[in-house]
């Protein structure tokens, strides 16, 4: 079985949020830091295993474990191991701010983690602190080195590019990946319901970056069926690659292949947020798998053709750096 919607888009890729908690205070995401609302009731390991098992039966091949900051869960390594052991799942990835990577990279790799995205919004320690609210630049960079030592052949780095902050570092970023197997992914800042001033002040068009790259000889790379939304570019003089994630581009949604499940078990047909479909009641017993699959299939007809960001509808998802698959 291959899950698809009414627009014949097929879904091979699941983003699975395991916690809302984050220990950074990025100005584009959680500028005031994480604030718990009541006692967290995040999905437990068995519930996470059941949701992925069900999606694997519907054709999911790749799972990205996200947060918040997923490594803040004490059972994070066990969750990686559980998901990696599920038949038909051939890629387990995560997105992390990298604060615990130096200590745990090898452990996660041994547990079955195949792919890694690290959020690094500046190569200047002072700007890194200004954007993230944390003086952890050198710790995160040590984590990146540890990832390569642990056997990750390529690492993706997510950067939310912002005018008059880190956009002046574009050439520094390019020089950085000239000899390193890093896919550097520039994520376009998105407008949300509560960041209008930030968006107006710092938004940089991904199209302008793409045009500049093309003038410098970068060329498009063919997209795989389970790849995320980035337009990837390569250059003969560079070991690294550039990925551009531009949610405001006209046809951004035409190749959508991803669904998202929230920390409390709601299925979001669009990564940019909607009320979601309740699944948790069908994650309590292994015997509920047929009902879980039936409910997901039933609601696929509700998936819209686009996220409507171009029409001024604001995004309703936190953790903007995590939209990059």
PDB file of C-alpha atoms in Angstrom:
ATOM      1  CA  UNK A   1       0.000   0.000   0.000  1.00  0.00           C
ATOM      2  CA  UNK A   2       1.233   3.494  -0.822  1.00  0.00           C
ATOM      3  CA  UNK A   3      -0.416   6.421   0.931  1.00  0.00           C
ATOM      4  CA  UNK A   4      -1.421   9.234  -1.424  1.00  0.00           C
ATOM      5  CA  UNK A   5      -3.805  12.173  -1.561  1.00  0.00           C
ATOM      6  CA  UNK A   6      -6.412  13.355  -4.052  1.00  0.00           C
ATOM      7  CA  UNK A   7      -3.712  15.201  -6.000  1.00  0.00           C
ATOM      8  CA  UNK A   8      -1.767  11.949  -6.556  1.00  0.00           C
ATOM      9  CA  UNK A   9       1.039  13.050  -4.244  1.00  0.00           C
ATOM     10  CA  UNK A  10       2.622  10.037  -2.542  1.00  0.00           C
ATOM     11  CA  UNK A  11       3.876  10.145   1.039  1.00  0.00           C
ATOM     12  CA  UNK A  12       7.116   8.387   1.872  1.00  0.00           C
ATOM     13  CA  UNK A  13       8.287  10.627   4.701  1.00  0.00           C
ATOM     14  CA  UNK A  14       6.998  11.104   8.267  1.00  0.00           C
ATOM     15  CA  UNK A  15       8.095  13.842  10.647  1.00  0.00           C
ATOM     16  CA  UNK A  16       7.559  12.621  14.190  1.00  0.00           C
ATOM     17  CA  UNK A  17       7.695  15.170  17.016  1.00  0.00           C
ATOM     18  CA  UNK A  18       8.624  13.553  20.335  1.00  0.00           C
ATOM     19  CA  UNK A  19       8.824  16.658  22.553  1.00  0.00           C
ATOM     20  CA  UNK A  20       7.905  20.336  22.461  1.00  0.00           C
ATOM     21  CA  UNK A  21      10.646  21.205  24.936  1.00  0.00           C
ATOM     22  CA  UNK A  22      13.673  23.147  23.682  1.00  0.00           C
ATOM     23  CA  UNK A  23      16.621  24.588  25.596  1.00  0.00           C
ATOM     24  CA  UNK A  24      17.449  27.294  23.021  1.00  0.00           C
ATOM     25  CA  UNK A  25      15.643  30.626  22.554  1.00  0.00           C
ATOM     26  CA  UNK A  26      15.988  31.268  18.835  1.00  0.00           C
ATOM     27  CA  UNK A  27      14.551  34.645  17.857  1.00  0.00           C
ATOM     28  CA  UNK A  28      12.583  33.168  14.910  1.00  0.00           C
ATOM     29  CA  UNK A  29      11.099  30.300  16.911  1.00  0.00           C
ATOM     30  CA  UNK A  30      10.957  30.559  20.717  1.00  0.00           C
ATOM     31  CA  UNK A  31      12.370  34.009  21.541  1.00  0.00           C
ATOM     32  CA  UNK A  32      11.086  33.837  25.121  1.00  0.00           C
ATOM     33  CA  UNK A  33      12.130  30.236  25.615  1.00  0.00           C
ATOM     34  CA  UNK A  34       9.978  27.147  26.074  1.00  0.00           C
ATOM     35  CA  UNK A  35       7.107  27.506  28.516  1.00  0.00           C
ATOM     36  CA  UNK A  36       5.302  24.339  29.579  1.00  0.00           C
ATOM     37  CA  UNK A  37       1.514  24.419  29.666  1.00  0.00           C
ATOM     38  CA  UNK A  38       0.518  21.897  32.301  1.00  0.00           C
ATOM     39  CA  UNK A  39       2.136  18.480  32.590  1.00  0.00           C
ATOM     40  CA  UNK A  40       3.607  17.281  29.286  1.00  0.00           C
ATOM     41  CA  UNK A  41       1.858  14.201  27.929  1.00  0.00           C
ATOM     42  CA  UNK A  42       4.099  13.375  25.012  1.00  0.00           C
ATOM     43  CA  UNK A  43       3.746  10.105  23.115  1.00  0.00           C
ATOM     44  CA  UNK A  44       5.399   7.178  24.895  1.00  0.00           C
ATOM     45  CA  UNK A  45       7.800   4.734  23.254  1.00  0.00           C
ATOM     46  CA  UNK A  46       5.161   2.103  22.498  1.00  0.00           C
ATOM     47  CA  UNK A  47       2.865   4.744  21.008  1.00  0.00           C
ATOM     48  CA  UNK A  48       5.694   6.058  18.847  1.00  0.00           C
ATOM     49  CA  UNK A  49       6.526   2.531  17.702  1.00  0.00           C
ATOM     50  CA  UNK A  50       2.893   1.864  16.781  1.00  0.00           C
ATOM     51  CA  UNK A  51       2.502   5.089  14.818  1.00  0.00           C
ATOM     52  CA  UNK A  52       5.633   4.406  12.764  1.00  0.00           C
ATOM     53  CA  UNK A  53       4.685   0.759  12.239  1.00  0.00           C
ATOM     54  CA  UNK A  54       1.330   1.870  10.874  1.00  0.00           C
ATOM     55  CA  UNK A  55       2.873   4.432   8.544  1.00  0.00           C
ATOM     56  CA  UNK A  56       5.432   1.889   7.367  1.00  0.00           C
ATOM     57  CA  UNK A  57       2.534  -0.305   6.266  1.00  0.00           C
ATOM     58  CA  UNK A  58       1.252   2.691   4.277  1.00  0.00           C
ATOM     59  CA  UNK A  59       4.524   3.158   2.395  1.00  0.00           C
ATOM     60  CA  UNK A  60       6.562   5.414   4.694  1.00  0.00           C
ATOM     61  CA  UNK A  61      10.265   4.780   4.195  1.00  0.00           C
ATOM     62  CA  UNK A  62      11.848   7.708   6.070  1.00  0.00           C
ATOM     63  CA  UNK A  63      11.175   9.010   9.578  1.00  0.00           C
ATOM     64  CA  UNK A  64      12.602  12.242  10.944  1.00  0.00           C
ATOM     65  CA  UNK A  65      12.510  12.515  14.733  1.00  0.00           C
ATOM     66  CA  UNK A  66      11.994  16.151  15.703  1.00  0.00           C
ATOM     67  CA  UNK A  67      11.035  18.371  18.625  1.00  0.00           C
ATOM     68  CA  UNK A  68      11.470  20.910  20.156  1.00  0.00           C
ATOM     69  CA  UNK A  69      14.884  19.473  20.833  1.00  0.00           C
ATOM     70  CA  UNK A  70      14.434  15.686  20.577  1.00  0.00           C
ATOM     71  CA  UNK A  71      17.605  14.821  22.464  1.00  0.00           C
ATOM     72  CA  UNK A  72      16.122  16.326  25.641  1.00  0.00           C
ATOM     73  CA  UNK A  73      14.092  13.133  26.009  1.00  0.00           C
ATOM     74  CA  UNK A  74      15.995  10.694  28.197  1.00  0.00           C
ATOM     75  CA  UNK A  75      14.765   7.785  26.066  1.00  0.00           C
ATOM     76  CA  UNK A  76      15.845   9.399  22.771  1.00  0.00           C
ATOM     77  CA  UNK A  77      18.422   6.697  21.953  1.00  0.00           C
ATOM     78  CA  UNK A  78      15.852   3.985  22.667  1.00  0.00           C
ATOM     79  CA  UNK A  79      13.349   5.718  20.385  1.00  0.00           C
ATOM     80  CA  UNK A  80      15.922   5.749  17.572  1.00  0.00           C
ATOM     81  CA  UNK A  81      16.533   2.038  18.113  1.00  0.00           C
ATOM     82  CA  UNK A  82      12.810   1.230  18.167  1.00  0.00           C
ATOM     83  CA  UNK A  83      12.142   3.052  14.889  1.00  0.00           C
ATOM     84  CA  UNK A  84      15.233   1.697  13.131  1.00  0.00           C
ATOM     85  CA  UNK A  85      14.052  -1.846  13.902  1.00  0.00           C
ATOM     86  CA  UNK A  86      10.679  -1.414  12.187  1.00  0.00           C
ATOM     87  CA  UNK A  87      10.490  -3.293   8.872  1.00  0.00           C
ATOM     88  CA  UNK A  88      10.234  -1.103   5.735  1.00  0.00           C
ATOM     89  CA  UNK A  89      11.759   1.943   7.446  1.00  0.00           C
ATOM     90  CA  UNK A  90      15.062   2.394   5.635  1.00  0.00           C
ATOM     91  CA  UNK A  91      16.084   5.836   6.905  1.00  0.00           C
ATOM     92  CA  UNK A  92      15.933   7.305  10.402  1.00  0.00           C
ATOM     93  CA  UNK A  93      16.906  10.976  10.701  1.00  0.00           C
ATOM     94  CA  UNK A  94      16.763  13.672  13.333  1.00  0.00           C
ATOM     95  CA  UNK A  95      17.013  17.450  13.558  1.00  0.00           C
ATOM     96  CA  UNK A  96      18.874  18.791  16.574  1.00  0.00           C
ATOM     97  CA  UNK A  97      20.336  22.028  17.875  1.00  0.00           C
ATOM     98  CA  UNK A  98      23.503  20.017  18.491  1.00  0.00           C
ATOM     99  CA  UNK A  99      24.069  20.863  22.149  1.00  0.00           C
ATOM    100  CA  UNK A 100      24.429  17.183  23.171  1.00  0.00           C
ATOM    101  CA  UNK A 101      25.834  15.864  19.915  1.00  0.00           C
ATOM    102  CA  UNK A 102      29.466  15.760  20.980  1.00  0.00           C
ATOM    103  CA  UNK A 103      28.571  13.393  23.813  1.00  0.00           C
ATOM    104  CA  UNK A 104      25.997  11.221  22.042  1.00  0.00           C
ATOM    105  CA  UNK A 105      26.748  11.150  18.278  1.00  0.00           C
ATOM    106  CA  UNK A 106      28.304   7.682  18.353  1.00  0.00           C
ATOM    107  CA  UNK A 107      25.566   6.317  20.596  1.00  0.00           C
ATOM    108  CA  UNK A 108      22.846   7.572  18.245  1.00  0.00           C
ATOM    109  CA  UNK A 109      24.665   6.249  15.201  1.00  0.00           C
ATOM    110  CA  UNK A 110      25.022   2.825  16.806  1.00  0.00           C
ATOM    111  CA  UNK A 111      21.305   2.849  17.667  1.00  0.00           C
ATOM    112  CA  UNK A 112      20.405   3.189  13.984  1.00  0.00           C
ATOM    113  CA  UNK A 113      20.357   6.904  13.188  1.00  0.00           C
ATOM    114  CA  UNK A 114      21.162   7.302   9.484  1.00  0.00           C
ATOM    115  CA  UNK A 115      20.927  11.043   8.903  1.00  0.00           C
ATOM    116  CA  UNK A 116      21.460  14.188  10.888  1.00  0.00           C
ATOM    117  CA  UNK A 117      20.395  17.829  10.559  1.00  0.00           C
ATOM    118  CA  UNK A 118      22.029  20.375  12.861  1.00  0.00           C
ATOM    119  CA  UNK A 119      20.723  23.911  13.258  1.00  0.00           C
ATOM    120  CA  UNK A 120      23.650  26.345  12.974  1.00  0.00           C
ATOM    121  CA  UNK A 121      22.465  29.873  12.227  1.00  0.00           C
ATOM    122  CA  UNK A 122      25.840  31.614  12.257  1.00  0.00           C
ATOM    123  CA  UNK A 123      29.555  30.910  12.007  1.00  0.00           C
ATOM    124  CA  UNK A 124      30.260  33.898  14.267  1.00  0.00           C
ATOM    125  CA  UNK A 125      29.988  32.922  17.968  1.00  0.00           C
ATOM    126  CA  UNK A 126      28.581  36.352  18.881  1.00  0.00           C
ATOM    127  CA  UNK A 127      25.894  36.256  16.184  1.00  0.00           C
ATOM    128  CA  UNK A 128      25.131  32.627  17.080  1.00  0.00           C
ATOM    129  CA  UNK A 129      24.445  33.749  20.635  1.00  0.00           C
ATOM    130  CA  UNK A 130      22.338  36.685  19.470  1.00  0.00           C
ATOM    131  CA  UNK A 131      20.118  34.461  17.324  1.00  0.00           C
ATOM    132  CA  UNK A 132      19.857  31.402  19.593  1.00  0.00           C
ATOM    133  CA  UNK A 133      20.042  33.016  23.007  1.00  0.00           C
ATOM    134  CA  UNK A 134      22.778  30.556  23.975  1.00  0.00           C
ATOM    135  CA  UNK A 135      26.563  30.789  24.124  1.00  0.00           C
ATOM    136  CA  UNK A 136      27.008  27.300  22.684  1.00  0.00           C
ATOM    137  CA  UNK A 137      28.625  27.866  19.285  1.00  0.00           C
ATOM    138  CA  UNK A 138      31.837  25.990  20.056  1.00  0.00           C
ATOM    139  CA  UNK A 139      29.916  23.143  21.723  1.00  0.00           C
ATOM    140  CA  UNK A 140      27.706  22.726  18.649  1.00  0.00           C
ATOM    141  CA  UNK A 141      30.678  22.823  16.279  1.00  0.00           C
ATOM    142  CA  UNK A 142      32.410  20.161  18.373  1.00  0.00           C
ATOM    143  CA  UNK A 143      29.234  18.118  17.996  1.00  0.00           C
ATOM    144  CA  UNK A 144      29.430  18.478  14.221  1.00  0.00           C
ATOM    145  CA  UNK A 145      32.990  17.098  14.293  1.00  0.00           C
ATOM    146  CA  UNK A 146      31.814  14.253  16.527  1.00  0.00           C
ATOM    147  CA  UNK A 147      29.109  13.377  13.997  1.00  0.00           C
ATOM    148  CA  UNK A 148      31.685  12.858  11.254  1.00  0.00           C
ATOM    149  CA  UNK A 149      33.868  10.846  13.631  1.00  0.00           C
ATOM    150  CA  UNK A 150      30.845   8.662  14.442  1.00  0.00           C
ATOM    151  CA  UNK A 151      30.454   7.736  10.783  1.00  0.00           C
ATOM    152  CA  UNK A 152      27.889  10.155   9.355  1.00  0.00           C
ATOM    153  CA  UNK A 153      29.248  10.612   5.831  1.00  0.00           C
ATOM    154  CA  UNK A 154      27.239  13.767   5.166  1.00  0.00           C
ATOM    155  CA  UNK A 155      25.634  16.128   7.649  1.00  0.00           C
ATOM    156  CA  UNK A 156      22.928  18.661   6.829  1.00  0.00           C
ATOM    157  CA  UNK A 157      23.145  22.060   8.478  1.00  0.00           C
ATOM    158  CA  UNK A 158      19.984  24.163   8.751  1.00  0.00           C
ATOM    159  CA  UNK A 159      20.378  27.947   8.681  1.00  0.00           C
ATOM    160  CA  UNK A 160      17.514  30.445   8.822  1.00  0.00           C
ATOM    161  CA  UNK A 161      18.961  33.304   6.798  1.00  0.00           C
ATOM    162  CA  UNK A 162      17.950  36.763   8.071  1.00  0.00           C
ATOM    163  CA  UNK A 163      18.629  40.196   6.632  1.00  0.00           C
ATOM    164  CA  UNK A 164      21.026  42.383   8.644  1.00  0.00           C
ATOM    165  CA  UNK A 165      21.849  39.484  10.948  1.00  0.00           C
ATOM    166  CA  UNK A 166      23.500  36.450   9.382  1.00  0.00           C
ATOM    167  CA  UNK A 167      22.889  37.145   5.665  1.00  0.00           C
ATOM    168  CA  UNK A 168      26.238  38.954   5.531  1.00  0.00           C
ATOM    169  CA  UNK A 169      27.856  35.577   6.254  1.00  0.00           C
ATOM    170  CA  UNK A 170      26.752  34.005   2.975  1.00  0.00           C
ATOM    171  CA  UNK A 171      30.259  33.909   1.500  1.00  0.00           C
ATOM    172  CA  UNK A 172      31.678  32.635   4.797  1.00  0.00           C
ATOM    173  CA  UNK A 173      29.150  29.802   4.730  1.00  0.00           C
ATOM    174  CA  UNK A 174      30.081  28.929   1.148  1.00  0.00           C
ATOM    175  CA  UNK A 175      33.795  28.902   1.982  1.00  0.00           C
ATOM    176  CA  UNK A 176      33.047  26.701   5.002  1.00  0.00           C
ATOM    177  CA  UNK A 177      31.556  23.894   2.890  1.00  0.00           C
ATOM    178  CA  UNK A 178      34.137  24.063   0.112  1.00  0.00           C
ATOM    179  CA  UNK A 179      36.080  21.147   1.602  1.00  0.00           C
ATOM    180  CA  UNK A 180      33.463  19.673   3.977  1.00  0.00           C
ATOM    181  CA  UNK A 181      30.738  17.096   3.131  1.00  0.00           C
ATOM    182  CA  UNK A 182      27.976  19.328   4.483  1.00  0.00           C
ATOM    183  CA  UNK A 183      24.674  20.057   2.800  1.00  0.00           C
ATOM    184  CA  UNK A 184      24.077  23.622   3.929  1.00  0.00           C
ATOM    185  CA  UNK A 185      20.370  24.386   3.849  1.00  0.00           C
ATOM    186  CA  UNK A 186      19.164  27.973   3.880  1.00  0.00           C
ATOM    187  CA  UNK A 187      15.602  28.124   5.221  1.00  0.00           C
ATOM    188  CA  UNK A 188      13.525  31.146   4.311  1.00  0.00           C
ATOM    189  CA  UNK A 189      12.151  32.956   7.369  1.00  0.00           C
ATOM    190  CA  UNK A 190       8.392  32.438   7.584  1.00  0.00           C
ATOM    191  CA  UNK A 191       5.714  34.777   8.818  1.00  0.00           C
ATOM    192  CA  UNK A 192       3.745  33.372  11.759  1.00  0.00           C
ATOM    193  CA  UNK A 193       0.932  34.819  13.795  1.00  0.00           C
ATOM    194  CA  UNK A 194       3.278  36.394  16.330  1.00  0.00           C
ATOM    195  CA  UNK A 195       6.436  37.399  14.449  1.00  0.00           C
ATOM    196  CA  UNK A 196       5.246  40.089  12.040  1.00  0.00           C
ATOM    197  CA  UNK A 197       7.862  42.647  13.120  1.00  0.00           C
ATOM    198  CA  UNK A 198      10.692  40.107  12.931  1.00  0.00           C
ATOM    199  CA  UNK A 199       9.533  38.938   9.504  1.00  0.00           C
ATOM    200  CA  UNK A 200       9.255  42.460   8.099  1.00  0.00           C
ATOM    201  CA  UNK A 201      12.702  43.387   9.397  1.00  0.00           C
ATOM    202  CA  UNK A 202      14.700  40.261   8.564  1.00  0.00           C
ATOM    203  CA  UNK A 203      13.036  38.268   5.752  1.00  0.00           C
ATOM    204  CA  UNK A 204      15.398  37.332   2.905  1.00  0.00           C
ATOM    205  CA  UNK A 205      13.989  35.924  -0.329  1.00  0.00           C
ATOM    206  CA  UNK A 206      15.295  32.464  -1.149  1.00  0.00           C
ATOM    207  CA  UNK A 207      14.952  33.325  -4.830  1.00  0.00           C
ATOM    208  CA  UNK A 208      17.604  36.034  -4.493  1.00  0.00           C
ATOM    209  CA  UNK A 209      20.005  33.486  -2.961  1.00  0.00           C
ATOM    210  CA  UNK A 210      19.232  30.993  -5.717  1.00  0.00           C
ATOM    211  CA  UNK A 211      19.922  33.557  -8.425  1.00  0.00           C
ATOM    212  CA  UNK A 212      23.251  34.436  -6.821  1.00  0.00           C
ATOM    213  CA  UNK A 213      24.247  30.756  -6.608  1.00  0.00           C
ATOM    214  CA  UNK A 214      23.405  30.162 -10.258  1.00  0.00           C
ATOM    215  CA  UNK A 215      25.541  33.111 -11.279  1.00  0.00           C
ATOM    216  CA  UNK A 216      28.418  31.491  -9.389  1.00  0.00           C
ATOM    217  CA  UNK A 217      28.049  28.208 -11.278  1.00  0.00           C
ATOM    218  CA  UNK A 218      25.896  26.149  -8.910  1.00  0.00           C
ATOM    219  CA  UNK A 219      23.535  23.704 -10.676  1.00  0.00           C
ATOM    220  CA  UNK A 220      20.437  21.791  -9.550  1.00  0.00           C
ATOM    221  CA  UNK A 221      20.628  18.249  -8.247  1.00  0.00           C
ATOM    222  CA  UNK A 222      17.946  15.626  -8.986  1.00  0.00           C
ATOM    223  CA  UNK A 223      15.494  15.150  -6.097  1.00  0.00           C
ATOM    224  CA  UNK A 224      14.876  11.689  -4.581  1.00  0.00           C
ATOM    225  CA  UNK A 225      11.348  10.464  -3.798  1.00  0.00           C
ATOM    226  CA  UNK A 226      11.847  10.567  -0.010  1.00  0.00           C
ATOM    227  CA  UNK A 227      13.843  13.807   0.027  1.00  0.00           C
ATOM    228  CA  UNK A 228      12.650  16.865   1.879  1.00  0.00           C
ATOM    229  CA  UNK A 229      11.541  20.106   0.196  1.00  0.00           C
ATOM    230  CA  UNK A 230      14.979  21.618  -0.405  1.00  0.00           C
ATOM    231  CA  UNK A 231      16.107  22.563  -3.892  1.00  0.00           C
ATOM    232  CA  UNK A 232      19.660  21.225  -3.802  1.00  0.00           C
ATOM    233  CA  UNK A 233      22.573  22.715  -5.761  1.00  0.00           C
ATOM    234  CA  UNK A 234      26.064  21.372  -6.390  1.00  0.00           C
ATOM    235  CA  UNK A 235      29.257  22.931  -7.707  1.00  0.00           C
ATOM    236  CA  UNK A 236      32.315  21.168  -9.192  1.00  0.00           C
ATOM    237  CA  UNK A 237      34.655  23.154  -6.944  1.00  0.00           C
ATOM    238  CA  UNK A 238      32.831  22.336  -3.701  1.00  0.00           C
ATOM    239  CA  UNK A 239      32.633  19.137  -1.645  1.00  0.00           C
ATOM    240  CA  UNK A 240      29.526  20.461   0.114  1.00  0.00           C
ATOM    241  CA  UNK A 241      26.086  21.198  -1.303  1.00  0.00           C
ATOM    242  CA  UNK A 242      23.539  23.987  -0.892  1.00  0.00           C
ATOM    243  CA  UNK A 243      19.871  23.378  -0.192  1.00  0.00           C
ATOM    244  CA  UNK A 244      17.254  26.127  -0.410  1.00  0.00           C
ATOM    245  CA  UNK A 245      13.926  25.757   1.383  1.00  0.00           C
ATOM    246  CA  UNK A 246      11.581  28.389  -0.005  1.00  0.00           C
ATOM    247  CA  UNK A 247       8.028  27.892   1.270  1.00  0.00           C
ATOM    248  CA  UNK A 248       6.809  31.035  -0.505  1.00  0.00           C
ATOM    249  CA  UNK A 249       7.691  29.764  -3.957  1.00  0.00           C
ATOM    250  CA  UNK A 250       4.660  29.098  -6.147  1.00  0.00           C
ATOM    251  CA  UNK A 251       5.047  25.325  -6.608  1.00  0.00           C
ATOM    252  CA  UNK A 252       6.531  24.522  -3.192  1.00  0.00           C
ATOM    253  CA  UNK A 253       3.668  22.125  -2.335  1.00  0.00           C
ATOM    254  CA  UNK A 254       3.497  20.315  -5.679  1.00  0.00           C
ATOM    255  CA  UNK A 255       6.094  17.732  -4.604  1.00  0.00           C
ATOM    256  CA  UNK A 256       4.914  17.374  -0.996  1.00  0.00           C
ATOM    257  CA  UNK A 257       5.752  13.890   0.293  1.00  0.00           C
ATOM    258  CA  UNK A 258       5.618  14.473   4.056  1.00  0.00           C
ATOM    259  CA  UNK A 259       3.149  14.246   6.892  1.00  0.00           C
ATOM    260  CA  UNK A 260       3.653  15.234  10.522  1.00  0.00           C
ATOM    261  CA  UNK A 261       2.570  13.674  13.806  1.00  0.00           C
ATOM    262  CA  UNK A 262       2.658  15.924  16.863  1.00  0.00           C
ATOM    263  CA  UNK A 263       4.000  15.156  20.313  1.00  0.00           C
ATOM    264  CA  UNK A 264       0.518  14.245  21.505  1.00  0.00           C
ATOM    265  CA  UNK A 265      -0.465  12.067  18.570  1.00  0.00           C
ATOM    266  CA  UNK A 266      -2.254  14.355  16.158  1.00  0.00           C
ATOM    267  CA  UNK A 267      -1.722  13.894  12.433  1.00  0.00           C
ATOM    268  CA  UNK A 268      -1.013  17.149  10.593  1.00  0.00           C
ATOM    269  CA  UNK A 269      -1.576  16.861   6.864  1.00  0.00           C
ATOM    270  CA  UNK A 270       0.391  20.083   6.347  1.00  0.00           C
ATOM    271  CA  UNK A 271       3.641  20.861   8.159  1.00  0.00           C
ATOM    272  CA  UNK A 272       2.618  24.496   8.460  1.00  0.00           C
ATOM    273  CA  UNK A 273      -0.149  23.690  10.885  1.00  0.00           C
ATOM    274  CA  UNK A 274      -3.805  22.907  11.185  1.00  0.00           C
ATOM    275  CA  UNK A 275      -5.947  21.442  13.916  1.00  0.00           C
ATOM    276  CA  UNK A 276      -4.910  17.909  13.085  1.00  0.00           C
ATOM    277  CA  UNK A 277      -6.476  14.452  13.238  1.00  0.00           C
ATOM    278  CA  UNK A 278      -6.523  12.629  16.575  1.00  0.00           C
ATOM    279  CA  UNK A 279      -4.641   9.305  16.422  1.00  0.00           C
ATOM    280  CA  UNK A 280      -3.591   8.665  20.001  1.00  0.00           C
ATOM    281  CA  UNK A 281      -6.704   6.682  20.923  1.00  0.00           C
ATOM    282  CA  UNK A 282      -5.620   4.139  18.282  1.00  0.00           C
ATOM    283  CA  UNK A 283      -2.065   3.798  19.611  1.00  0.00           C
ATOM    284  CA  UNK A 284      -2.834   1.888  22.811  1.00  0.00           C
ATOM    285  CA  UNK A 285      -2.693  -1.694  21.509  1.00  0.00           C
ATOM    286  CA  UNK A 286      -0.929  -3.397  18.598  1.00  0.00           C
ATOM    287  CA  UNK A 287      -4.311  -4.822  17.587  1.00  0.00           C
ATOM    288  CA  UNK A 288      -5.511  -1.300  16.698  1.00  0.00           C
ATOM    289  CA  UNK A 289      -3.235  -1.061  13.652  1.00  0.00           C
ATOM    290  CA  UNK A 290      -5.985  -1.680  11.040  1.00  0.00           C
ATOM    291  CA  UNK A 291      -8.152   1.044  12.596  1.00  0.00           C
ATOM    292  CA  UNK A 292      -5.188   3.441  12.733  1.00  0.00           C
ATOM    293  CA  UNK A 293      -4.416   2.892   9.064  1.00  0.00           C
ATOM    294  CA  UNK A 294      -8.087   3.277   8.116  1.00  0.00           C
ATOM    295  CA  UNK A 295      -8.354   6.613   9.942  1.00  0.00           C
ATOM    296  CA  UNK A 296      -5.258   8.041   8.268  1.00  0.00           C
ATOM    297  CA  UNK A 297      -6.458   6.972   4.822  1.00  0.00           C
ATOM    298  CA  UNK A 298      -9.916   8.403   5.513  1.00  0.00           C
ATOM    299  CA  UNK A 299      -8.522  11.860   6.228  1.00  0.00           C
ATOM    300  CA  UNK A 300      -6.074  12.058   3.322  1.00  0.00           C
ATOM    301  CA  UNK A 301      -8.862  13.538   1.204  1.00  0.00           C
ATOM    302  CA  UNK A 302      -8.752  16.567   3.529  1.00  0.00           C
ATOM    303  CA  UNK A 303      -5.205  17.493   2.513  1.00  0.00           C
ATOM    304  CA  UNK A 304      -5.202  20.754   0.586  1.00  0.00           C
ATOM    305  CA  UNK A 305      -3.275  21.428  -2.609  1.00  0.00           C
ATOM    306  CA  UNK A 306      -1.136  24.125  -0.942  1.00  0.00           C
ATOM    307  CA  UNK A 307      -0.337  25.783   2.386  1.00  0.00           C
ATOM    308  CA  UNK A 308      -1.628  29.182   1.104  1.00  0.00           C
ATOM    309  CA  UNK A 309       1.334  31.108   2.564  1.00  0.00           C
ATOM    310  CA  UNK A 310       1.576  33.055  -0.692  1.00  0.00           C
ATOM    311  CA  UNK A 311      -1.895  34.468  -0.084  1.00  0.00           C
ATOM    312  CA  UNK A 312      -0.822  35.904   3.271  1.00  0.00           C
ATOM    313  CA  UNK A 313      -2.094  33.043   5.425  1.00  0.00           C
ATOM    314  CA  UNK A 314       0.473  32.844   8.224  1.00  0.00           C
ATOM    315  CA  UNK A 315       2.157  29.634   9.287  1.00  0.00           C
ATOM    316  CA  UNK A 316       0.906  28.044  12.489  1.00  0.00           C
ATOM    317  CA  UNK A 317       3.864  25.844  13.309  1.00  0.00           C
ATOM    318  CA  UNK A 318       6.607  26.469  15.896  1.00  0.00           C
ATOM    319  CA  UNK A 319      10.222  25.349  15.553  1.00  0.00           C
ATOM    320  CA  UNK A 320      10.684  26.849  12.098  1.00  0.00           C
ATOM    321  CA  UNK A 321      14.189  25.491  11.687  1.00  0.00           C
ATOM    322  CA  UNK A 322      12.709  22.010  11.725  1.00  0.00           C
ATOM    323  CA  UNK A 323      10.677  22.369   8.552  1.00  0.00           C
ATOM    324  CA  UNK A 324      13.724  21.448   6.536  1.00  0.00           C
ATOM    325  CA  UNK A 325      13.780  17.717   5.970  1.00  0.00           C
TER     326      UNK A 325
END
